[in-house]
mmCIF file of C-alpha atoms and ligand atoms in Angstrom:
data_model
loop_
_atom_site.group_PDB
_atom_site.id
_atom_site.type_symbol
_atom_site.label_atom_id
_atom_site.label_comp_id
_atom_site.label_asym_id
_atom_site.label_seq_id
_atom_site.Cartn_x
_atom_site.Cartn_y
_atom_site.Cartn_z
ATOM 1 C CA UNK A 515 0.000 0.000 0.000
ATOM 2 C CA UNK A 516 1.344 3.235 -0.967
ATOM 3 C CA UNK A 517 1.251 6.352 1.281
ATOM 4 C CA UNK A 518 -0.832 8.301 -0.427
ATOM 5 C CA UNK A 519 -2.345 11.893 1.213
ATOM 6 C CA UNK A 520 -5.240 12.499 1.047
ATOM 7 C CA UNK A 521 -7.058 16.264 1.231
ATOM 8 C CA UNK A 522 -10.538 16.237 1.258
ATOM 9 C CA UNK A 523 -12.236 19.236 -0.471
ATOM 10 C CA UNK A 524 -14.616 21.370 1.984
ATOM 11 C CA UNK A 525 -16.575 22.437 -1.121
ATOM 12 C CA UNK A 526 -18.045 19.497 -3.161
ATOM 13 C CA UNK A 527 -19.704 20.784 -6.588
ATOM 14 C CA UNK A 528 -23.445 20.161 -7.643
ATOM 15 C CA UNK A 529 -23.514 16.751 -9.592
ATOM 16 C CA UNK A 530 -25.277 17.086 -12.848
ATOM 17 C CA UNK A 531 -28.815 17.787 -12.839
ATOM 18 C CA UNK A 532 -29.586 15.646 -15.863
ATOM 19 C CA UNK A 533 -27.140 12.833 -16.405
ATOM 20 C CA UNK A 534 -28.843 12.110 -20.326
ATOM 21 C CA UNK A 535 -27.489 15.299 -21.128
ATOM 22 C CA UNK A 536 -23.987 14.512 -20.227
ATOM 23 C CA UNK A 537 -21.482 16.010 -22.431
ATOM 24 C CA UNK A 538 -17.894 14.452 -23.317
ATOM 25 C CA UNK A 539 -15.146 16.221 -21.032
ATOM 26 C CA UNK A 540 -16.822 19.442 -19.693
ATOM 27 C CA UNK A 541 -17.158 18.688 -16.208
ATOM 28 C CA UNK A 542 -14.514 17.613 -13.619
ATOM 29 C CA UNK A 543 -14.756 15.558 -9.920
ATOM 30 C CA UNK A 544 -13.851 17.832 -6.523
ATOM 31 C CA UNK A 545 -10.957 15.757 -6.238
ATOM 32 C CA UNK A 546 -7.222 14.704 -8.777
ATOM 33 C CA UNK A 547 -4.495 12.917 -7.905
ATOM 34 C CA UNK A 548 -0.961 14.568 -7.799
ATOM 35 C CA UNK A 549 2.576 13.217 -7.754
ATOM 36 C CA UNK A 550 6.442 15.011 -8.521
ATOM 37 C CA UNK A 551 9.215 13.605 -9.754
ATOM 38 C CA UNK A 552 12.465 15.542 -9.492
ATOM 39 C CA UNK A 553 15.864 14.277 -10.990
ATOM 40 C CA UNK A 554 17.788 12.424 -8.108
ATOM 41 C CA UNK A 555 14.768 11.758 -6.099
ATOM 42 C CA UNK A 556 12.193 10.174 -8.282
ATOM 43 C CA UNK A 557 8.488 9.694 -8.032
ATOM 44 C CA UNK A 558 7.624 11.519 -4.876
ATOM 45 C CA UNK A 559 4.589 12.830 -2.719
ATOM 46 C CA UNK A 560 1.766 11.309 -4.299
ATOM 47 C CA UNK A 561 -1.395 12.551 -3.537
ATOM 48 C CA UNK A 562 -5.216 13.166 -3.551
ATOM 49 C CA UNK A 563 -6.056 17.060 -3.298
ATOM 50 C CA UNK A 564 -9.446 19.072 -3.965
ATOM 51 C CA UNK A 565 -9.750 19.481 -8.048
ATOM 52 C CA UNK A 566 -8.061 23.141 -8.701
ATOM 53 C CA UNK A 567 -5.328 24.861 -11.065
ATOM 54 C CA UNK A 568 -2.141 23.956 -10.824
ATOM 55 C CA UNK A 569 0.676 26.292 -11.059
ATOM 56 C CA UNK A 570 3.633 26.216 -13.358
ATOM 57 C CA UNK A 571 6.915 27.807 -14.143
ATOM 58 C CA UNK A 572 6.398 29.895 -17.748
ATOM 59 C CA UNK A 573 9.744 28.308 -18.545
ATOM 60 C CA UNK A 574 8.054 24.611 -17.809
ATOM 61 C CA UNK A 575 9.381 22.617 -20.412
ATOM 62 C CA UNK A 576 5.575 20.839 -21.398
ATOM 63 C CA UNK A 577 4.727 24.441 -22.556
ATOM 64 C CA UNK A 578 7.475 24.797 -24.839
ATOM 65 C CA UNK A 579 8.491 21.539 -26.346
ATOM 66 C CA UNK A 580 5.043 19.613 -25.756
ATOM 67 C CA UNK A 581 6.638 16.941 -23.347
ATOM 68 C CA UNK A 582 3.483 14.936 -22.447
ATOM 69 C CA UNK A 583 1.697 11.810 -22.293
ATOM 70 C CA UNK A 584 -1.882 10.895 -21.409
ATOM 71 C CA UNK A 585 -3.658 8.020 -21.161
ATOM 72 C CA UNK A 586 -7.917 7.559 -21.585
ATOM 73 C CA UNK A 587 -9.848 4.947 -19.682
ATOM 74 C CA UNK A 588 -13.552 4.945 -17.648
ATOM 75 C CA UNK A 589 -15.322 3.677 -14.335
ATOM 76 C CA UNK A 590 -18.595 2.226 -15.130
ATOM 77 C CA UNK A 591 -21.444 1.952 -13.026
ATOM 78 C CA UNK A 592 -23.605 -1.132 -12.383
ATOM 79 C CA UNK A 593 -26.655 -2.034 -12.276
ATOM 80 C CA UNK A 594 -26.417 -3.712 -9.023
ATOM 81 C CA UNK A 595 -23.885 -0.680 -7.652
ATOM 82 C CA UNK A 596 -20.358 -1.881 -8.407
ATOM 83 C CA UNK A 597 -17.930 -0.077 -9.656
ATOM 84 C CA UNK A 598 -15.543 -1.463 -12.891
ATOM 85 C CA UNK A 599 -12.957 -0.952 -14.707
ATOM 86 C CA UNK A 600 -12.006 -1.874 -18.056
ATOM 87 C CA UNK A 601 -8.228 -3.613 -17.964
ATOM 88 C CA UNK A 602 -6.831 -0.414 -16.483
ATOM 89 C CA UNK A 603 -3.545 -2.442 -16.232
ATOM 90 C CA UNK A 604 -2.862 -1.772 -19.852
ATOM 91 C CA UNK A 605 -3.817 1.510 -19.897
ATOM 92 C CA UNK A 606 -0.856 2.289 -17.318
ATOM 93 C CA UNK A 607 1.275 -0.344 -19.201
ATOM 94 C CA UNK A 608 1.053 1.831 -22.336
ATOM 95 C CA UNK A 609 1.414 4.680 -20.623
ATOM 96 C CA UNK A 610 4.920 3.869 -19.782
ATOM 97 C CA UNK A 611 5.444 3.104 -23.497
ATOM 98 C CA UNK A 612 4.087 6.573 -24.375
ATOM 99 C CA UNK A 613 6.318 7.581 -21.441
ATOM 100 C CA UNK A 614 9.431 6.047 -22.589
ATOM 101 C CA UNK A 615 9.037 7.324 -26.759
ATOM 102 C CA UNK A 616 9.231 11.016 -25.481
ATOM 103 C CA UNK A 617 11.585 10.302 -22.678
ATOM 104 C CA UNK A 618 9.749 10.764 -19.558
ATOM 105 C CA UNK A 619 10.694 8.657 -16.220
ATOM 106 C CA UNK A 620 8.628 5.766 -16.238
ATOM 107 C CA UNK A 621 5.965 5.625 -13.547
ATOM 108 C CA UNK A 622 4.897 3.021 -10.879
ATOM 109 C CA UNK A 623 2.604 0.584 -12.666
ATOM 110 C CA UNK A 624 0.759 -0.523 -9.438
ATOM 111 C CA UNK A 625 1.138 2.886 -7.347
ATOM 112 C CA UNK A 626 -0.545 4.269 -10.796
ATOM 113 C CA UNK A 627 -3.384 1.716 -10.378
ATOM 114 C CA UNK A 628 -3.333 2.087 -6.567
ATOM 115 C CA UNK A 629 -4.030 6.182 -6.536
ATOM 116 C CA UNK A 630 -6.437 5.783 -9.371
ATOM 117 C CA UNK A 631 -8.477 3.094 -7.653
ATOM 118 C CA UNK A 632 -8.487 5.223 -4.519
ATOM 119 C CA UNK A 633 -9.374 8.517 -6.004
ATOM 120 C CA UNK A 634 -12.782 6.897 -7.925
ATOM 121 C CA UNK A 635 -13.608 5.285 -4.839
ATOM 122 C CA UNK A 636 -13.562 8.983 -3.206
ATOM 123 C CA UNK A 637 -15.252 9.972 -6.267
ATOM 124 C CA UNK A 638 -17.627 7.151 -6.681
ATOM 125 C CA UNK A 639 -21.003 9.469 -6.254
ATOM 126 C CA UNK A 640 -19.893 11.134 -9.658
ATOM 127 C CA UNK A 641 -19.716 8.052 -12.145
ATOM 128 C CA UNK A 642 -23.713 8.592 -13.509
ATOM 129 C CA UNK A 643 -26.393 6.223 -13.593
ATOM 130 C CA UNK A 644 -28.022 7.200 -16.708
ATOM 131 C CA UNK A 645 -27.936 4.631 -19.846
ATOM 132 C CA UNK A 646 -24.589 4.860 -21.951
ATOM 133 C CA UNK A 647 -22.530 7.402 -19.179
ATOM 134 C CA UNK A 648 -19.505 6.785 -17.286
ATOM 135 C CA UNK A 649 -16.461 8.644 -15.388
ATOM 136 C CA UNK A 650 -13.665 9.253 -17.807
ATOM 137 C CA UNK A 651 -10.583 9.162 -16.561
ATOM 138 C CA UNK A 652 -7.712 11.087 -17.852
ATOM 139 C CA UNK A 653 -3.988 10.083 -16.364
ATOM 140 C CA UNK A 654 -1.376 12.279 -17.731
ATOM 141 C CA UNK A 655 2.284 13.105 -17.597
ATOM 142 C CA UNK A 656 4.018 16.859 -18.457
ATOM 143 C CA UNK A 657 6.979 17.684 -18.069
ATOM 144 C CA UNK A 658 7.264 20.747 -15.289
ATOM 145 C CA UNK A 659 11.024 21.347 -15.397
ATOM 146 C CA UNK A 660 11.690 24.920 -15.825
ATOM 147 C CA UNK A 661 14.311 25.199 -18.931
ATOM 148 C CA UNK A 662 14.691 26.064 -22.878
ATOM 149 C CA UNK A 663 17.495 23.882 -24.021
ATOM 150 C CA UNK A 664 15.907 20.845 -25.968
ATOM 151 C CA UNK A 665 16.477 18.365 -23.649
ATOM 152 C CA UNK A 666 14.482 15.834 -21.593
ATOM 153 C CA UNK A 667 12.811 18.086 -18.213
ATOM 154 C CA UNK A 668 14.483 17.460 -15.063
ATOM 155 C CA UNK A 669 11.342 17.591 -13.190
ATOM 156 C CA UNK A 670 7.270 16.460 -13.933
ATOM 157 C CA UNK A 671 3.610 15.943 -12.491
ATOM 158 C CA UNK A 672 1.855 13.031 -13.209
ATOM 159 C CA UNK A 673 -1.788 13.297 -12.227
ATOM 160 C CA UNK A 674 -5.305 12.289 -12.586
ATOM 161 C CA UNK A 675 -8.581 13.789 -13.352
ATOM 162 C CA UNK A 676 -12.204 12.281 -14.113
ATOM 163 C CA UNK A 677 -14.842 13.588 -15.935
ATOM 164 C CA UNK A 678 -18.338 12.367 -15.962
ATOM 165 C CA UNK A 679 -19.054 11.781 -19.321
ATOM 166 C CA UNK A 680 -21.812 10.993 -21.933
ATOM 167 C CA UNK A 681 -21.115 10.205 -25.604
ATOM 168 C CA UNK A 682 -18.242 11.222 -27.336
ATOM 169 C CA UNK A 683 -19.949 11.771 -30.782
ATOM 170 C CA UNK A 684 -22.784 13.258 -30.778
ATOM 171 C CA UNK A 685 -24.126 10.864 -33.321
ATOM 172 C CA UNK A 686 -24.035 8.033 -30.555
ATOM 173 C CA UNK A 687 -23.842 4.842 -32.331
ATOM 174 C CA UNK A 688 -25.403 5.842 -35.364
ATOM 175 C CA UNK A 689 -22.701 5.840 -38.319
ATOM 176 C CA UNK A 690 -20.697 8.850 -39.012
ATOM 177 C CA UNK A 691 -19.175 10.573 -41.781
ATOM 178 C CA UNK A 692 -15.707 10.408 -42.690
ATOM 179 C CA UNK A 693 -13.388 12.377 -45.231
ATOM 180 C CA UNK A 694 -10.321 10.213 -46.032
ATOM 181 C CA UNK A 695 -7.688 12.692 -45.670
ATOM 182 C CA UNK A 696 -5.079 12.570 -48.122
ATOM 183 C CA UNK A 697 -3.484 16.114 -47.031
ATOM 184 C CA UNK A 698 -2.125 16.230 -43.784
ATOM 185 C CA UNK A 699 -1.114 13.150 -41.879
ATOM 186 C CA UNK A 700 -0.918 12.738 -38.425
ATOM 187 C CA UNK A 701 2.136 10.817 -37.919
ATOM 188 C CA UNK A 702 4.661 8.676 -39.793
ATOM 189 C CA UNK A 703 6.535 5.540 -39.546
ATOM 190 C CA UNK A 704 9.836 6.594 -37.056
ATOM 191 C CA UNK A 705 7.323 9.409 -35.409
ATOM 192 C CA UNK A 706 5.142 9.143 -32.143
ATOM 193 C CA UNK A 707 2.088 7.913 -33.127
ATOM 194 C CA UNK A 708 2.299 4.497 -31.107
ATOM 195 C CA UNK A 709 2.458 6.852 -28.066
ATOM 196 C CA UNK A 710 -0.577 8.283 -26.574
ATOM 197 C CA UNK A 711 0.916 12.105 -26.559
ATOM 198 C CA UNK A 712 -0.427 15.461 -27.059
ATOM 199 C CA UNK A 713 1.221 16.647 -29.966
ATOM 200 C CA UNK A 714 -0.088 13.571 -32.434
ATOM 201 C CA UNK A 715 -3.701 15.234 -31.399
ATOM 202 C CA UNK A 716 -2.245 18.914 -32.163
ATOM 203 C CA UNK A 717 -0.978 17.712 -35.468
ATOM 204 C CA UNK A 718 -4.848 16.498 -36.212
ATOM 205 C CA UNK A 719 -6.548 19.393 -35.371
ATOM 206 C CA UNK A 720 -6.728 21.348 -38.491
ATOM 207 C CA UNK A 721 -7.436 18.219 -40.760
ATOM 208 C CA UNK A 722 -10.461 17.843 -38.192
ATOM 209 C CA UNK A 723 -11.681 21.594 -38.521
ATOM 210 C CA UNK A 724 -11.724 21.327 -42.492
ATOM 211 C CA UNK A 725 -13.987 18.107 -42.852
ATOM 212 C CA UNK A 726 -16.218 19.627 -39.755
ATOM 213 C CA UNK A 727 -16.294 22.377 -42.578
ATOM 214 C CA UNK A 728 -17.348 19.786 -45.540
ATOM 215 C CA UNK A 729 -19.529 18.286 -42.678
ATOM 216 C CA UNK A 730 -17.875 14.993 -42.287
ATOM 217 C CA UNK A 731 -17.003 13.935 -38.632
ATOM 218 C CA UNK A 732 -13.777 12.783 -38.536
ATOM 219 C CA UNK A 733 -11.241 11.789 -41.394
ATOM 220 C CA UNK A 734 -9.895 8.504 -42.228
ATOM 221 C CA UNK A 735 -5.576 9.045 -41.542
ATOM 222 C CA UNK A 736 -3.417 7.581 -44.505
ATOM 223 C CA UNK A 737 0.202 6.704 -43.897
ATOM 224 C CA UNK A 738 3.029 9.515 -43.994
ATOM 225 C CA UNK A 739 4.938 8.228 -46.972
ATOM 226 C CA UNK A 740 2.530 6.511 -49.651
ATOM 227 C CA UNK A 741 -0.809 8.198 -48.366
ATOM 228 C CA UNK A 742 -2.212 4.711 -49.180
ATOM 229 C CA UNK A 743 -2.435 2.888 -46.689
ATOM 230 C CA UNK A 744 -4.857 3.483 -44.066
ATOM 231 C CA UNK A 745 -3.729 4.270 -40.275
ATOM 232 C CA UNK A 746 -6.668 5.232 -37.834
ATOM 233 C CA UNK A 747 -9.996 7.027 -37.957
ATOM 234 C CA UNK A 748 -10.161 10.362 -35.702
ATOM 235 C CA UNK A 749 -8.948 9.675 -32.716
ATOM 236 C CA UNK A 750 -9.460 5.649 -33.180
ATOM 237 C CA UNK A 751 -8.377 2.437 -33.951
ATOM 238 C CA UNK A 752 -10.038 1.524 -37.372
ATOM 239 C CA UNK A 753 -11.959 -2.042 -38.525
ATOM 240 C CA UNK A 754 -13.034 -2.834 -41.932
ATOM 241 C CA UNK A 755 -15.197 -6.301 -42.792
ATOM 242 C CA UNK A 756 -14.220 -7.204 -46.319
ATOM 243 C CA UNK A 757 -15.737 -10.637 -47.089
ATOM 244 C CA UNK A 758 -15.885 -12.997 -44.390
ATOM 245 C CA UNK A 759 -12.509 -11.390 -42.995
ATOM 246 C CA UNK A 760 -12.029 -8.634 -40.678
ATOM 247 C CA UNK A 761 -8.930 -6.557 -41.135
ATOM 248 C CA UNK A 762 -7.381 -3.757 -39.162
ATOM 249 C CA UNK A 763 -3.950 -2.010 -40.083
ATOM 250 C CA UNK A 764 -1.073 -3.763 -37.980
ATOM 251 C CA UNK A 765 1.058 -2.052 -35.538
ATOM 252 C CA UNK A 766 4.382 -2.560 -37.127
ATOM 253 C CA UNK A 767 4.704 1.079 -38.371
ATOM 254 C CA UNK A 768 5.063 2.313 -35.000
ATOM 255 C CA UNK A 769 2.255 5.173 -36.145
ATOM 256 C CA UNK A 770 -0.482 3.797 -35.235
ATOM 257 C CA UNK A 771 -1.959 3.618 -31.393
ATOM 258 C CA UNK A 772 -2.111 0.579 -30.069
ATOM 259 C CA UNK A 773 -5.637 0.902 -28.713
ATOM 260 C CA UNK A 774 -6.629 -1.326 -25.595
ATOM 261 C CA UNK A 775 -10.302 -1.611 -27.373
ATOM 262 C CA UNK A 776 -8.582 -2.616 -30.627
ATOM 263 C CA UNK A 777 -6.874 -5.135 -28.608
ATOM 264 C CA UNK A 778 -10.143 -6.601 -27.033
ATOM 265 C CA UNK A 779 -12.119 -6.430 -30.216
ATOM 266 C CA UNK A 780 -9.545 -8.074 -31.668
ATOM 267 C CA UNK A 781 -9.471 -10.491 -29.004
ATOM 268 C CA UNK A 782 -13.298 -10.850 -29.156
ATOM 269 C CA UNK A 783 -13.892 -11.754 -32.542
ATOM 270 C CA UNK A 784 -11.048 -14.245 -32.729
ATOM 271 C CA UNK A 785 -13.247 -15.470 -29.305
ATOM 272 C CA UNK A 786 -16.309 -15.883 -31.909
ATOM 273 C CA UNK A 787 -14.401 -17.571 -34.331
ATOM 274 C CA UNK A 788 -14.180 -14.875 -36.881
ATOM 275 C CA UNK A 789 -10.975 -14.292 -38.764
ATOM 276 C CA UNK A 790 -9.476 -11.197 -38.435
ATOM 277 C CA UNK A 791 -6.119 -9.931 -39.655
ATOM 278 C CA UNK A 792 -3.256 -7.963 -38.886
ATOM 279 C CA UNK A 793 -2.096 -5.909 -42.345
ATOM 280 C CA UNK A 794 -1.388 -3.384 -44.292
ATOM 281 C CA UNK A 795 -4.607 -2.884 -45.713
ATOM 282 C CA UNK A 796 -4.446 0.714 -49.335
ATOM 283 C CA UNK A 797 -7.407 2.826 -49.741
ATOM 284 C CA UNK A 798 -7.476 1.746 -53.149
ATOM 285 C CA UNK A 799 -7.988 -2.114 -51.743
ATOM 286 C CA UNK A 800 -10.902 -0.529 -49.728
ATOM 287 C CA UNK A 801 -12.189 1.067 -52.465
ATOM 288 C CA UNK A 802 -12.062 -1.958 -54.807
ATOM 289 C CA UNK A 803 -14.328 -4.276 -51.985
ATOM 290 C CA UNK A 804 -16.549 -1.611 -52.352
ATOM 291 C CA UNK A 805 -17.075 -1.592 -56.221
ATOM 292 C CA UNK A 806 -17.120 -5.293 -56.121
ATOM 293 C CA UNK A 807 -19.623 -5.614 -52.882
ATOM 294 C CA UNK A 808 -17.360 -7.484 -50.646
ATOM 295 C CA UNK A 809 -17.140 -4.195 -47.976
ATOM 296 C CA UNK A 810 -19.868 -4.690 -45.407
ATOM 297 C CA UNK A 811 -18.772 -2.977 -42.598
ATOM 298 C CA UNK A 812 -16.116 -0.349 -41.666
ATOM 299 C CA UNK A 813 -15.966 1.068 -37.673
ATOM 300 C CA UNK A 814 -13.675 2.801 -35.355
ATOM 301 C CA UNK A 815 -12.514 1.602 -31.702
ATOM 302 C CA UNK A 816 -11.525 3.447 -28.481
ATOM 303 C CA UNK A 817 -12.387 4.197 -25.113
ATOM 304 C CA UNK A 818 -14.728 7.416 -25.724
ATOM 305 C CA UNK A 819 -16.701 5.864 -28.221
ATOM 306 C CA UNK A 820 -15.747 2.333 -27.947
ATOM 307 C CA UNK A 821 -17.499 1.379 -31.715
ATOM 308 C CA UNK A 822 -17.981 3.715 -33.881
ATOM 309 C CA UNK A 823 -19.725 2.660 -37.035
ATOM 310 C CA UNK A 824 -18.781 4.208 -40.192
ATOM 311 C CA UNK A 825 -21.623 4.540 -42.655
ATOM 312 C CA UNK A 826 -19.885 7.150 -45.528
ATOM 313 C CA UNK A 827 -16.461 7.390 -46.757
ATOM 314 C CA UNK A 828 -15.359 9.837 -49.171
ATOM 315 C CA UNK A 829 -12.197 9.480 -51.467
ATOM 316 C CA UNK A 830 -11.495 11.927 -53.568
ATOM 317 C CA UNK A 831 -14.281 12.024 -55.820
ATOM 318 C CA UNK A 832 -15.080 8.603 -54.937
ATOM 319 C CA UNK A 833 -18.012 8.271 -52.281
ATOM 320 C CA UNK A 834 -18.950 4.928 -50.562
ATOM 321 C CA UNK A 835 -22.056 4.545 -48.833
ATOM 322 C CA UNK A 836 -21.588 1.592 -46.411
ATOM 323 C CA UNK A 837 -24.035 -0.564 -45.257
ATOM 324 C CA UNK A 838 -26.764 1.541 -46.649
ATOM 325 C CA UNK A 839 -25.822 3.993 -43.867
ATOM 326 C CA UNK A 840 -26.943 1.973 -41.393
ATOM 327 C CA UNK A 841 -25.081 -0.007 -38.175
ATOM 328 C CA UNK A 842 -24.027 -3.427 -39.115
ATOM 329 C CA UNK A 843 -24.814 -6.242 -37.668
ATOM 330 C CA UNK A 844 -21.028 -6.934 -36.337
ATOM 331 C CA UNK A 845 -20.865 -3.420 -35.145
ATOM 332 C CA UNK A 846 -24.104 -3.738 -32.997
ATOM 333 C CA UNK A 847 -22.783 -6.900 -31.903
ATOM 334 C CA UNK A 848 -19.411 -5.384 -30.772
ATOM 335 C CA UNK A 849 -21.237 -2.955 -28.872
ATOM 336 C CA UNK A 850 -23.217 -4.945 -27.414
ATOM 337 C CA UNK A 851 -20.967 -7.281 -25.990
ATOM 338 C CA UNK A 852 -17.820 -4.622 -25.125
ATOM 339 C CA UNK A 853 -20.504 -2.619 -23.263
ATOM 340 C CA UNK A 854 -22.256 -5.260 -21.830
ATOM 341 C CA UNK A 855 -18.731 -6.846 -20.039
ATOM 342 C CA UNK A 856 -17.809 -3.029 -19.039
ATOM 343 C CA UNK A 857 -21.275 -1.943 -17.579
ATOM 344 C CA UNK A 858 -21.121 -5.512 -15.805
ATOM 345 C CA UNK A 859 -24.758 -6.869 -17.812
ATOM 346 C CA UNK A 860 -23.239 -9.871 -19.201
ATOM 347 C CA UNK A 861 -20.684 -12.311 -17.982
ATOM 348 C CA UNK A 862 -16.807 -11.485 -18.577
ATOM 349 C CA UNK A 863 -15.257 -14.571 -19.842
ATOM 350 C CA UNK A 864 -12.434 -12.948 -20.176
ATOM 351 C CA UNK A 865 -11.290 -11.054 -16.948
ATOM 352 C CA UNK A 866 -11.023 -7.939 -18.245
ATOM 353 C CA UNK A 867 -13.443 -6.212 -15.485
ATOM 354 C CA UNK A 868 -11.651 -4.995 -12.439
ATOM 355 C CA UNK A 869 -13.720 -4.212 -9.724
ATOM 356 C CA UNK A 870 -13.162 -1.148 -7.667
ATOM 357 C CA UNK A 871 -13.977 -1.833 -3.969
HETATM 358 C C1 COI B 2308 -10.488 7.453 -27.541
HETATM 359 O O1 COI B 2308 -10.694 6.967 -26.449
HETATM 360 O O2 COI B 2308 -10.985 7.017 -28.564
HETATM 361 C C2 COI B 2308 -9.633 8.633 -27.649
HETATM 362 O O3 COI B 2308 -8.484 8.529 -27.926
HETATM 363 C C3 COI B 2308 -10.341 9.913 -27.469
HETATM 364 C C4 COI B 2308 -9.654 10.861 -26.569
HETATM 365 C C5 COI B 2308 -8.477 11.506 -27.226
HETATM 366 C C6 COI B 2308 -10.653 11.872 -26.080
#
């Protein structure tokens, strides 16, 4: 057991009035979890302290040179009052990957896990009831160390914050729209897009803004060097059924997140029997399934949304309508089932569900 402090906050917020109208990331707990690390010394003084500002150096290296990590994961309430988590050990696991790619001290797996559990059990009256909302939880790393020399900071914060959240999309799980980007990327093979850090979202932003301004939702990432072959969706891990196979872009590149739903759908379908596959998978071969029938389904995976069904793709001049539009049946299933294990509804045959006590 670590010795963590904890400061209880004498003024505790209004919960949300009406939890069906839950945004996604608007609204933060009374409470985050704090911890140092200084050069020489470590990891040091972790802690649980009322939610507030924090103050920083204007020579902190995180706002010059973007030194950060961050991690995504959610507490679920169930039906019958527990609390779960959804295999927050590989959240923390990849965090330390994140952590080592931009050179940040790795963290305490299990202290990580420890504070965490601790601060949603303080902050258990704040994960909603209402159908399809949870508390998102939002571990990150910057880099405090006053100095303007590129170099690795000397000093950093690594804390936690929770958000009670609705849907990420506003669409919910009806299919979006995506515009397959073929101008900006967001990473390339030999950058940092197998690490969950800020500057891979930065470098998406203004791809995002111009299809929100051709009305599409999200755009489909190509790789850095052919802008072929397809990467992610968004912010997600992204799924195409062509034929009776179900292929996904393979993590090889090193530019591509490896998502902890990816991993369980993954998982999942193999656990129904279903093929699915590992690859390089061109727009053009995407494309082709389309003109010949064989693509029936194409969706995204993370932790916001956890599937996100794409019903329109647009190439170029080339538009592809999938499914009619409408969710798939292997989608709905996905759903379904992922939900179902994190919410605690139907059995977890896998042990992914951690209970916090
Ligand atoms: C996810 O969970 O899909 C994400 O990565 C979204 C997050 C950046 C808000």
């Amino acid at each position: 057991m670590a010795n963590i402090k904890i400061e209880l906050s004498a003024n505790l917020k209004e919960k949300p009035a009406d939890e069906s109208k839950l945004s996604f990331g608007d609204l933060f707990t009374d409470h985050m979890f704090i911890m140092n690390y200084t050069e020489g010394q470590g990891w040091h003084d972790p802690r649980i302290v009322p939610y507030g500002p924090i103050s920083l150096d204007p020579a902190a290296m995180i706002l010059h040179y973007g030194q950060e990590v961050f991690e995504g994961m959610k507490a679920y309430r169930a039906e019958d009052g527990r609390v779960l988590l959804f295999r927050p050990q590989e959240n923390f696991k990849r965090l330390n990957r994140s952590n080592d790619r931009v050179c940040i001290p790795q963290v305490d797996e299990a202290l990580a896990l420890e504070a965490l559990e601790e601060l949603v059990r303080i902050e258990k009256d704040w994960i909603p009831h209402a159908k399809d909302t949870s508390l998102y939880i939002r571990p990150f790393v910057i880099a405090t160390g006053p100095h303007l020399g590129v170099r690795p900071a000397s000093e950093y914060l690594f804390m936690i914050i929770l958000s009670p959240v609705g849907p990420y999309y506003p669409e919910g799980l009806d299919p979006v729209k995506i515009y397959v980007e073929t101008n900006y990327v967001r990473t390339v093979k030999g950058g940092t897009g197998m690490a969950k850090t800020g500057g891979n979202y930065a470098a998406s932003l203004k791809a995002q803004a111009e299809a929100k301004e051709k009305q599409y939702t999200q755009v489909l990432w190509l790789d850095g060097v052919e802008r072929r072959y397809i990467e992610e969706v968004g912010t997600m891990n992204v799924f195409f059924q062509i034929g009776d196979e179900i292929v996904t872009p393979s993590l090889d590149t090193g530019s591509i997140l490896p998502g902890i739903t990816r991993m369980s759908t993954i998982e999942m379908l193999r656990s129904w029997g279903l093929p699915v596959v590992e690859r390089r998978l061109s727009i053009d071969e995407v494309a082709e399934a389309y003109d010949n029938g064989t693509l029936k389904e194409v969706f995204g995976t993370g932790t916001a949304a956890v599937i996100s069904p794409v019903g329109h793709l647009k190439w170029g001049e080339k538009i592809m309508n999938i499914n009619d539009g409408k969710i798939g049946a292997l989608s709905q299933k996905l759903y379904d089932t992922l939900t179902g294990i994190q919410w605690g509804k139907i059995e977890d045959p896998f042990g992914w569900v951690v209970e916090v006590k």
